[in-house]
PDB file of C-alpha atoms in Angstrom:
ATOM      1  CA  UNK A   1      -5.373  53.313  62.918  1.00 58.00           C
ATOM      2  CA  UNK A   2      -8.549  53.565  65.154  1.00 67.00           C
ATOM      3  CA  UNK A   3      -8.469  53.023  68.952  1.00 73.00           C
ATOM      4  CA  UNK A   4     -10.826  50.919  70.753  1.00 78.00           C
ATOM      5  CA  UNK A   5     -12.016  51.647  74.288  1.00 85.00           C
ATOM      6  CA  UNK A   6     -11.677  47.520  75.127  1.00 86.00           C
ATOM      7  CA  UNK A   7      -8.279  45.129  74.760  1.00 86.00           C
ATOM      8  CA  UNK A   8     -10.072  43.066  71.668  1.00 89.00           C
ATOM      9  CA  UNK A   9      -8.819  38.901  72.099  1.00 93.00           C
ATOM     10  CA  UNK A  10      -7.485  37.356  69.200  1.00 96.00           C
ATOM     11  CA  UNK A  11      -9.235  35.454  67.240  1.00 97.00           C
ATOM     12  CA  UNK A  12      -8.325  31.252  65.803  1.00 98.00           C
ATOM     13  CA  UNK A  13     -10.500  28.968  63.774  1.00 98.00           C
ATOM     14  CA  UNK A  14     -10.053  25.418  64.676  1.00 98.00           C
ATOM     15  CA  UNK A  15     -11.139  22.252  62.033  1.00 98.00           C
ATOM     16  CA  UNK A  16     -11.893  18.978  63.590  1.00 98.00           C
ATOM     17  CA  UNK A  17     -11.816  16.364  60.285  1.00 97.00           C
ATOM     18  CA  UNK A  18     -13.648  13.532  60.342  1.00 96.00           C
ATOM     19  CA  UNK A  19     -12.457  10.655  57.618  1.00 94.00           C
ATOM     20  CA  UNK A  20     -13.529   7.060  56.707  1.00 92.00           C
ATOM     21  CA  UNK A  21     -10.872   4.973  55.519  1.00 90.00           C
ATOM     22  CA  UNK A  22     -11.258   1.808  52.869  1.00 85.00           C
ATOM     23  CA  UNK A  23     -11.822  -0.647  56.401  1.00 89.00           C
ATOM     24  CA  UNK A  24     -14.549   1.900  57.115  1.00 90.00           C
ATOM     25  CA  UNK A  25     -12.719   3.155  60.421  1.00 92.00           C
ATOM     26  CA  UNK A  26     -14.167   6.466  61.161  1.00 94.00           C
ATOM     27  CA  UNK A  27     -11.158   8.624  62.187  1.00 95.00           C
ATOM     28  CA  UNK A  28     -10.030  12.115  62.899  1.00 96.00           C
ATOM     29  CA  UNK A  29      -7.019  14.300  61.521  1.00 96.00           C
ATOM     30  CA  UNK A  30      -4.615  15.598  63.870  1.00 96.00           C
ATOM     31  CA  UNK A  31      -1.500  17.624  63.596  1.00 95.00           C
ATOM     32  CA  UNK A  32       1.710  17.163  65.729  1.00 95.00           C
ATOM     33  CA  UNK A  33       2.410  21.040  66.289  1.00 93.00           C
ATOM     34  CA  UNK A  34       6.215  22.035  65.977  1.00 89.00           C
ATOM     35  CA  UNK A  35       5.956  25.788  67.478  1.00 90.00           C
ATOM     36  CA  UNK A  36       5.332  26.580  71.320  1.00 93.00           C
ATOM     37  CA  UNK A  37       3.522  25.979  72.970  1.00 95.00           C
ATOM     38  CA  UNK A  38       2.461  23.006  72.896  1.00 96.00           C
ATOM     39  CA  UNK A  39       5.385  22.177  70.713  1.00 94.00           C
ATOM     40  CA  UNK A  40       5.695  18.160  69.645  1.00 94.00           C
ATOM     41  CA  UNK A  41       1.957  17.453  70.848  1.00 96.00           C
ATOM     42  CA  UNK A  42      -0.678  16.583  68.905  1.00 97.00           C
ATOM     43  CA  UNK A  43      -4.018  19.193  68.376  1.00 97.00           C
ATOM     44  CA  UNK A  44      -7.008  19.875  65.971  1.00 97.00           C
ATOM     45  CA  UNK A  45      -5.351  21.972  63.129  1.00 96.00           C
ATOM     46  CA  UNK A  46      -6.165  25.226  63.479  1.00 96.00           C
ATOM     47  CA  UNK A  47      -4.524  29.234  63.442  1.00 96.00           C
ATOM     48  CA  UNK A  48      -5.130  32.653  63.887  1.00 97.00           C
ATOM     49  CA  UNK A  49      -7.638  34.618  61.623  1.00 98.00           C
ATOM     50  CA  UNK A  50      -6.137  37.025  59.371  1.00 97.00           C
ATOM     51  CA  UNK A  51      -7.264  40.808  59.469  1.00 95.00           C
ATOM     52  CA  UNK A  52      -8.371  40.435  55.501  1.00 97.00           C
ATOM     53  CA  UNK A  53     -10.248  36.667  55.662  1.00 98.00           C
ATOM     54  CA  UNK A  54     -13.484  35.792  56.567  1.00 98.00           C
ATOM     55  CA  UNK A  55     -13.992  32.334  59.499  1.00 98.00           C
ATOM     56  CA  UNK A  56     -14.647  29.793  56.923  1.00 97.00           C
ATOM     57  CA  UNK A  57     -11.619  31.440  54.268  1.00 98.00           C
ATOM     58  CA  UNK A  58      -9.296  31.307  57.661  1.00 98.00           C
ATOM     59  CA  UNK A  59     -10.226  27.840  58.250  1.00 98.00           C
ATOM     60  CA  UNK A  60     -10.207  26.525  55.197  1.00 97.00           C
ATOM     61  CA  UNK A  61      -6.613  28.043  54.663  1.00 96.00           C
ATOM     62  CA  UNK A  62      -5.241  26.872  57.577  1.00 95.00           C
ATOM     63  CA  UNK A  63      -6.448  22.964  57.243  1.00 94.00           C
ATOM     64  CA  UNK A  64      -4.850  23.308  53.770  1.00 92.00           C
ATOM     65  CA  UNK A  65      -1.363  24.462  55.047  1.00 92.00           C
ATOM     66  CA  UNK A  66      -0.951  22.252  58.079  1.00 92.00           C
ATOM     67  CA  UNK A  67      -2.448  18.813  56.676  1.00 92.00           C
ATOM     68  CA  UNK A  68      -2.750  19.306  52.706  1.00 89.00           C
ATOM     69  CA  UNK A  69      -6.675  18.616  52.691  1.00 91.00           C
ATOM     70  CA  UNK A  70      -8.583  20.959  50.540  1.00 88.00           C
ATOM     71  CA  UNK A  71     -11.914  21.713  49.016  1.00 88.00           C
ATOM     72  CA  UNK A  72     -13.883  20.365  51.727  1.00 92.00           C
ATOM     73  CA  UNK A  73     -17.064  21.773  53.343  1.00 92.00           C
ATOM     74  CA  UNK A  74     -16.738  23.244  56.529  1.00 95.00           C
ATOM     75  CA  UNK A  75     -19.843  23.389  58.722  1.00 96.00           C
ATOM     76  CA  UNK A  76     -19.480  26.020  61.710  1.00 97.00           C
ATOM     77  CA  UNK A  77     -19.671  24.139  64.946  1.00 98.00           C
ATOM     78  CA  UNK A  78     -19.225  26.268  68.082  1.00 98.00           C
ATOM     79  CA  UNK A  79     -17.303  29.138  69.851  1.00 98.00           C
ATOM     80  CA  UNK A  80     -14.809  28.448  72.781  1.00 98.00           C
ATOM     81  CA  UNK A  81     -13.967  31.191  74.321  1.00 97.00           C
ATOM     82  CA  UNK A  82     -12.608  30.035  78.169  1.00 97.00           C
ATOM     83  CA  UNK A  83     -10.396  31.967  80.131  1.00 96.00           C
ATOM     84  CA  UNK A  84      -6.780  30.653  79.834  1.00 94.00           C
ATOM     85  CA  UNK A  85      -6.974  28.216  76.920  1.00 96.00           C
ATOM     86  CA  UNK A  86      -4.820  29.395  75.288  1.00 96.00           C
ATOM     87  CA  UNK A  87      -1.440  30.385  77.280  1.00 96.00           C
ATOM     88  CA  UNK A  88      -0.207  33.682  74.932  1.00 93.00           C
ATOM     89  CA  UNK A  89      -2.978  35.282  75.253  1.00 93.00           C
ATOM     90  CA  UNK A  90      -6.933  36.142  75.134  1.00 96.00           C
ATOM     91  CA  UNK A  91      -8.229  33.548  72.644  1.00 97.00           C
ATOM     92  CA  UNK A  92     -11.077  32.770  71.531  1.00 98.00           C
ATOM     93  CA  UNK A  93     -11.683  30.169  68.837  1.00 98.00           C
ATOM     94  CA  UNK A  94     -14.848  29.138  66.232  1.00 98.00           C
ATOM     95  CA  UNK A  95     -14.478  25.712  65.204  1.00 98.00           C
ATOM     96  CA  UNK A  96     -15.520  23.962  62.195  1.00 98.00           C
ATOM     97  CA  UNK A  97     -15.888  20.196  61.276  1.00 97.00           C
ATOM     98  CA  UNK A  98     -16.139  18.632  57.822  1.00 95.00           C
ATOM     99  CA  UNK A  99     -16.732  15.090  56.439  1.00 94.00           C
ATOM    100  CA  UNK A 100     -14.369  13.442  53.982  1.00 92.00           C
ATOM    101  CA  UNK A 101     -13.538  10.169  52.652  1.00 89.00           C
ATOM    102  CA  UNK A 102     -10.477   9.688  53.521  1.00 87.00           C
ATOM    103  CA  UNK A 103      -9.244   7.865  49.807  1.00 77.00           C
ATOM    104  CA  UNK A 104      -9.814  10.930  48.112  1.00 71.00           C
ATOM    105  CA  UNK A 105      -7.188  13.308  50.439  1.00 73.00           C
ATOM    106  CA  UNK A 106      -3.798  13.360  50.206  1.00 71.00           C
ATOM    107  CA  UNK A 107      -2.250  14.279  53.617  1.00 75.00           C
ATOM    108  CA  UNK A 108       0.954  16.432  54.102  1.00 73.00           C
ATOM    109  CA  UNK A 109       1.821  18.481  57.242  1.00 72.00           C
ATOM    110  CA  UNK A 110       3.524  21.793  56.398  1.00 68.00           C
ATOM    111  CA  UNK A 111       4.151  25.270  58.063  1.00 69.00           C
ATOM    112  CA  UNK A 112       4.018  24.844  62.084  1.00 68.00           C
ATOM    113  CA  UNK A 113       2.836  20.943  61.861  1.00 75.00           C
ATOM    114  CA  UNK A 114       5.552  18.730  62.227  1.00 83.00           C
ATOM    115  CA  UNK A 115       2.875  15.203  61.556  1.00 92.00           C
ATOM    116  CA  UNK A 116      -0.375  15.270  60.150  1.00 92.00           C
ATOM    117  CA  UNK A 117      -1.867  11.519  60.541  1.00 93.00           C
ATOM    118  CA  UNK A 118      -5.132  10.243  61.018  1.00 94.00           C
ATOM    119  CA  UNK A 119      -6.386   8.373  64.053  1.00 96.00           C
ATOM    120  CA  UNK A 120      -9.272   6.402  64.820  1.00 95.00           C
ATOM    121  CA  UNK A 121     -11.182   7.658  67.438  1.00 92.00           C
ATOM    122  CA  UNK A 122     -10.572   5.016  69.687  1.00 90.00           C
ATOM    123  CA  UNK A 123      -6.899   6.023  70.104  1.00 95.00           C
ATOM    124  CA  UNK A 124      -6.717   9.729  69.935  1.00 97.00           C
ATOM    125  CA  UNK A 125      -4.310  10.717  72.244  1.00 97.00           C
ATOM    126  CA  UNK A 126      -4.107  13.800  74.679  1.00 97.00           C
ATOM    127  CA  UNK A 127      -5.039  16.861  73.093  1.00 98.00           C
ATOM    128  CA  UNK A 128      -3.493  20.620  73.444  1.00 98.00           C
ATOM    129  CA  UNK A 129      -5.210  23.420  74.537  1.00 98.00           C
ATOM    130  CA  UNK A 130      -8.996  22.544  75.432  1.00 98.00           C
ATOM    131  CA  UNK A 131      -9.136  20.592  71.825  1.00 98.00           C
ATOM    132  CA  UNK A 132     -10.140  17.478  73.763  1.00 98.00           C
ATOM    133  CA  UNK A 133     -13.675  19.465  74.725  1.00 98.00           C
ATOM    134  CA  UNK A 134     -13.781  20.786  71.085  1.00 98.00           C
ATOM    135  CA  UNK A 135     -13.466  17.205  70.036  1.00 98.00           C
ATOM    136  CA  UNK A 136     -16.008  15.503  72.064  1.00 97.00           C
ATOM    137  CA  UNK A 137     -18.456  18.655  71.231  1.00 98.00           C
ATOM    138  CA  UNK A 138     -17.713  17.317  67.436  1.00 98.00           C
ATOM    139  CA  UNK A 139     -18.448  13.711  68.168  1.00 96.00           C
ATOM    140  CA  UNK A 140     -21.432  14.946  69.766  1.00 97.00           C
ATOM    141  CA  UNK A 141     -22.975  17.267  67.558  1.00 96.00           C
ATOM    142  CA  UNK A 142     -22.321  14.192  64.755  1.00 95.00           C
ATOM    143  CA  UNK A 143     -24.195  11.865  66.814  1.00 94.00           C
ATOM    144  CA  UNK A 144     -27.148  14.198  66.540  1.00 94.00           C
ATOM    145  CA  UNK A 145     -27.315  15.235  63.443  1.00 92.00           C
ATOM    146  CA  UNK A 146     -27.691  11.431  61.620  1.00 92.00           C
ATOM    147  CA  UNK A 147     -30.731  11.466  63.852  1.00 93.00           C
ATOM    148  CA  UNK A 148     -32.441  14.462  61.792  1.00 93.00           C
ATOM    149  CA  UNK A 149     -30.021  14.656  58.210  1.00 92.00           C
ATOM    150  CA  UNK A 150     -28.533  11.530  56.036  1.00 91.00           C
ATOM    151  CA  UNK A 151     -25.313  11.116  56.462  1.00 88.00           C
ATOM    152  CA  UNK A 152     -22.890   8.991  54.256  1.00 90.00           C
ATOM    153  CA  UNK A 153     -22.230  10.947  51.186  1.00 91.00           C
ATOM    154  CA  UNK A 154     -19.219  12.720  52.327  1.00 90.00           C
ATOM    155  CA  UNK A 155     -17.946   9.985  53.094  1.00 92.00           C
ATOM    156  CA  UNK A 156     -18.677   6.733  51.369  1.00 92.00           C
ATOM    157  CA  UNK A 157     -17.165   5.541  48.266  1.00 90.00           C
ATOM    158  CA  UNK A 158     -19.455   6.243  45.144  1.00 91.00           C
ATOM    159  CA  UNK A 159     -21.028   2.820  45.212  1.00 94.00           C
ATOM    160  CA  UNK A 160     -21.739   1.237  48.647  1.00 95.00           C
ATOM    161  CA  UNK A 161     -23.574  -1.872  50.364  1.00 95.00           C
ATOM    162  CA  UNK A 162     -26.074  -1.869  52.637  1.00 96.00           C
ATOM    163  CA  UNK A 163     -24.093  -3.073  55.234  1.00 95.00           C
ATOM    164  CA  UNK A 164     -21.320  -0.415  54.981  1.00 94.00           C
ATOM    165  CA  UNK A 165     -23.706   2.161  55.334  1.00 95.00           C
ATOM    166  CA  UNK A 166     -24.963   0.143  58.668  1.00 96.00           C
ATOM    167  CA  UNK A 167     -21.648   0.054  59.904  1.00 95.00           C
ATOM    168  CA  UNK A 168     -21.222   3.767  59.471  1.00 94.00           C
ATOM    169  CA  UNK A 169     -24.262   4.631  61.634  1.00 95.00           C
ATOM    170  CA  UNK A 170     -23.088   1.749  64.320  1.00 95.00           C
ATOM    171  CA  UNK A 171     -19.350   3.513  64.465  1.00 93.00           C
ATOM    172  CA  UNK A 172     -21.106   6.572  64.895  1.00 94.00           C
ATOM    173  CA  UNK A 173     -23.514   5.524  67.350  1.00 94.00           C
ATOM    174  CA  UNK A 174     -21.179   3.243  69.011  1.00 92.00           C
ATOM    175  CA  UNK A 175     -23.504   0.798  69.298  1.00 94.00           C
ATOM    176  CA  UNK A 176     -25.163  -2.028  67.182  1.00 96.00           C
ATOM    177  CA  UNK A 177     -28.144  -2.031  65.221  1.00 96.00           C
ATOM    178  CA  UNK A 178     -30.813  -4.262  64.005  1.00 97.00           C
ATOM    179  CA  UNK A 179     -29.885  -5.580  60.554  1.00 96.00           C
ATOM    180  CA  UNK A 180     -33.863  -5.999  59.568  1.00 96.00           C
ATOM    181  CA  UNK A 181     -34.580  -3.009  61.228  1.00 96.00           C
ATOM    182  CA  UNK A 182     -31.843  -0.506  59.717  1.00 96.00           C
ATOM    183  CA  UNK A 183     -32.615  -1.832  56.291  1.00 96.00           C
ATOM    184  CA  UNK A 184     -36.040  -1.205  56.211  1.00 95.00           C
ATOM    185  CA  UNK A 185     -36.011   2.362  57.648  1.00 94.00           C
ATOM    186  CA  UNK A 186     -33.452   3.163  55.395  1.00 94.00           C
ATOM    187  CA  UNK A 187     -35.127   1.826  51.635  1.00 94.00           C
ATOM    188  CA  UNK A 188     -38.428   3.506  53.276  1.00 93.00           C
ATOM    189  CA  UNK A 189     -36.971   6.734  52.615  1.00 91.00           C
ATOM    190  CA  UNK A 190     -36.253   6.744  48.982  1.00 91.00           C
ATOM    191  CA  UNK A 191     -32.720   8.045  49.237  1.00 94.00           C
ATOM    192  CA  UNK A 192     -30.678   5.215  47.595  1.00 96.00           C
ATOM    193  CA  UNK A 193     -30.544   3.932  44.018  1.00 97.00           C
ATOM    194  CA  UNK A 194     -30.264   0.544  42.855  1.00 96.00           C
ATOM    195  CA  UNK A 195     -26.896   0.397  41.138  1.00 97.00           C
ATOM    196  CA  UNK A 196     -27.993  -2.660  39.682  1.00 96.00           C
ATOM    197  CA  UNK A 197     -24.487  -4.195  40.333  1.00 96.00           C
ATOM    198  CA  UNK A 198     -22.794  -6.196  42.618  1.00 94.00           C
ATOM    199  CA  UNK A 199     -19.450  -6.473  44.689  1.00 90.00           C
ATOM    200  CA  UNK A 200     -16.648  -8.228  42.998  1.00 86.00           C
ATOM    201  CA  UNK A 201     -13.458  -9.828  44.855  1.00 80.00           C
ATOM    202  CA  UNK A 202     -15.076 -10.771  48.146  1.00 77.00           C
ATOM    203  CA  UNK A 203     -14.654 -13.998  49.706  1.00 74.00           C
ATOM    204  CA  UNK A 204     -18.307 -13.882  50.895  1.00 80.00           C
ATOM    205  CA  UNK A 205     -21.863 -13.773  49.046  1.00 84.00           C
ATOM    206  CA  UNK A 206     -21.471 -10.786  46.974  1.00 88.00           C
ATOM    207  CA  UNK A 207     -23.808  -7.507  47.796  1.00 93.00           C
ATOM    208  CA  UNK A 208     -26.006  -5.373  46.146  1.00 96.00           C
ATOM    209  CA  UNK A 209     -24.363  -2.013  45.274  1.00 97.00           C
ATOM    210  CA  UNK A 210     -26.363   1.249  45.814  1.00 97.00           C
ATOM    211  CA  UNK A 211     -26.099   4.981  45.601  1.00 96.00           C
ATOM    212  CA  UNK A 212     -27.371   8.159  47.189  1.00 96.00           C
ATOM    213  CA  UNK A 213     -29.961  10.044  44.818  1.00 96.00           C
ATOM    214  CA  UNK A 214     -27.991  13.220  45.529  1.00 94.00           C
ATOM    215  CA  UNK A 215     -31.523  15.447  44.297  1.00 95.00           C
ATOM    216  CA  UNK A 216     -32.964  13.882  47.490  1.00 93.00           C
ATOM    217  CA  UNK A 217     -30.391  13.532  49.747  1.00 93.00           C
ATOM    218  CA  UNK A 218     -29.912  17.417  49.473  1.00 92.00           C
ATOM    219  CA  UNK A 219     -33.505  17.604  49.936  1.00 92.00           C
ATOM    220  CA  UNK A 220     -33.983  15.736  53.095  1.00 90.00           C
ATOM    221  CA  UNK A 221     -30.673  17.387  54.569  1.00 88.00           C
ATOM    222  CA  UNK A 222     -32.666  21.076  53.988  1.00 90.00           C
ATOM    223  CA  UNK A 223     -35.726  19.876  55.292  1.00 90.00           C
ATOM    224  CA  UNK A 224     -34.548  16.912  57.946  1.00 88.00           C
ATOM    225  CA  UNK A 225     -36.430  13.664  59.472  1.00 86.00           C
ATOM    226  CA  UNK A 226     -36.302  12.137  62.264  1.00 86.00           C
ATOM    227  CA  UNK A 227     -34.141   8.629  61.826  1.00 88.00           C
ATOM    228  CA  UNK A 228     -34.659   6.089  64.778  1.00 83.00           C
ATOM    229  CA  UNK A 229     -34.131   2.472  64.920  1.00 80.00           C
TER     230      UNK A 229
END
């Protein structure tokens, strides 16, 4: 075994999950952890990196064991690496986030997660660790990026309204937008297709359906825009 000159930290991966249910509630996955610390709190699931796994394979195991979610994409976020955040020891942790809709994902805590549940981000409660800071970093970095990529494929249902995908930017935004407005910057980019159908079962004048032309929605998330209104 080689020496090393330094003591070397350990090394976590953290996931912070971002969902939209059928009410279109944009929510977050969180684990109730049943090991110390932090035992019977809630946290972003997470673990150590093994010695033979890359980040994104430690990640992506980890999410799987402690909440049952699977083939997602991960997209690196950010290192935290403060002094004393984590109380065993020298840890420093890469987070990732990912996009889902949340019909498609079954949900079931194993290994050291006593709950996995999802909760909207209006009522997440006290975090361990410093996963309140990697949270809000999350929220943040989400925030910016549906000003320069589309958003809404991840985690939309197939088919979708015009006004769902409003509501999705609004949520994220926390704030409301223009109906006029919204809809026009949104058919002058090209990105949707004309289902040509309509909603059924709703108590109100029924919608037009649409889709995302996934050829240019992968396009204009490689190159970006800039999406203000």
């Amino acid at each position: 075994m080689p020496t090393y000159k330094y003591p070397r930290p350990s090394l976590t991966v953290d996931c912070i999950v971002f969902g939209l249910d059928a009410e279109l509630e944009l929510k977050i996955m969180l684990i109730k952890r049943d090991i110390p610390p932090f035992e019977g709190e809630w946290a972003i699931p997470g673990g150590f990196v093994r010695m033979d796994e890359t980040l994104e394979q430690a990640a992506l195991r980890e999410l799987q064991e402690e909440t049952g979610i699977q083939n997602v994409f991960l997209e690196q976020l950010y290192t935290f690496g403060d002094l004393g955040r984590d109380p065993r020891d020298r840890v420093v942790s890469v987070a990732y986030y990912a996009l889902i809709n949340l019909v498609e994902q079954k949900v079931q805590a194993s290994t050291d997660a006593r709950e996995a549940y999802w909760f909207p981000l209006s009522k997440i409660p006290k975090l361990a660790f410093d996963h309140d800071q990697i949270l809000q970093t999350a929220i943040t970095r989400l925030r910016s990026k549906i000003r320069y990529e589309p958003i809404g494929f991840e985690l939309l249902p197939r088919n979708f309204t015009l006004s769902q995908l409003q509501k999705l930017y609004e949520i994220i935004w926390n704030r409301s937008l223009d109906k006029r407005n919204f809809r026009k910057k949104i058919l002058s980019m090209d990105l949707l297709l004309d289902t040509g159908e309509v909603q059924h079962n709703v108590s109100h004048r029924a919608a037009k359906l649409y889709q995302f032309d996934e050829t240019k929605y992968l396009q204009l998330k490689d190159k970006g825009f800039n999406f203000e209104v």
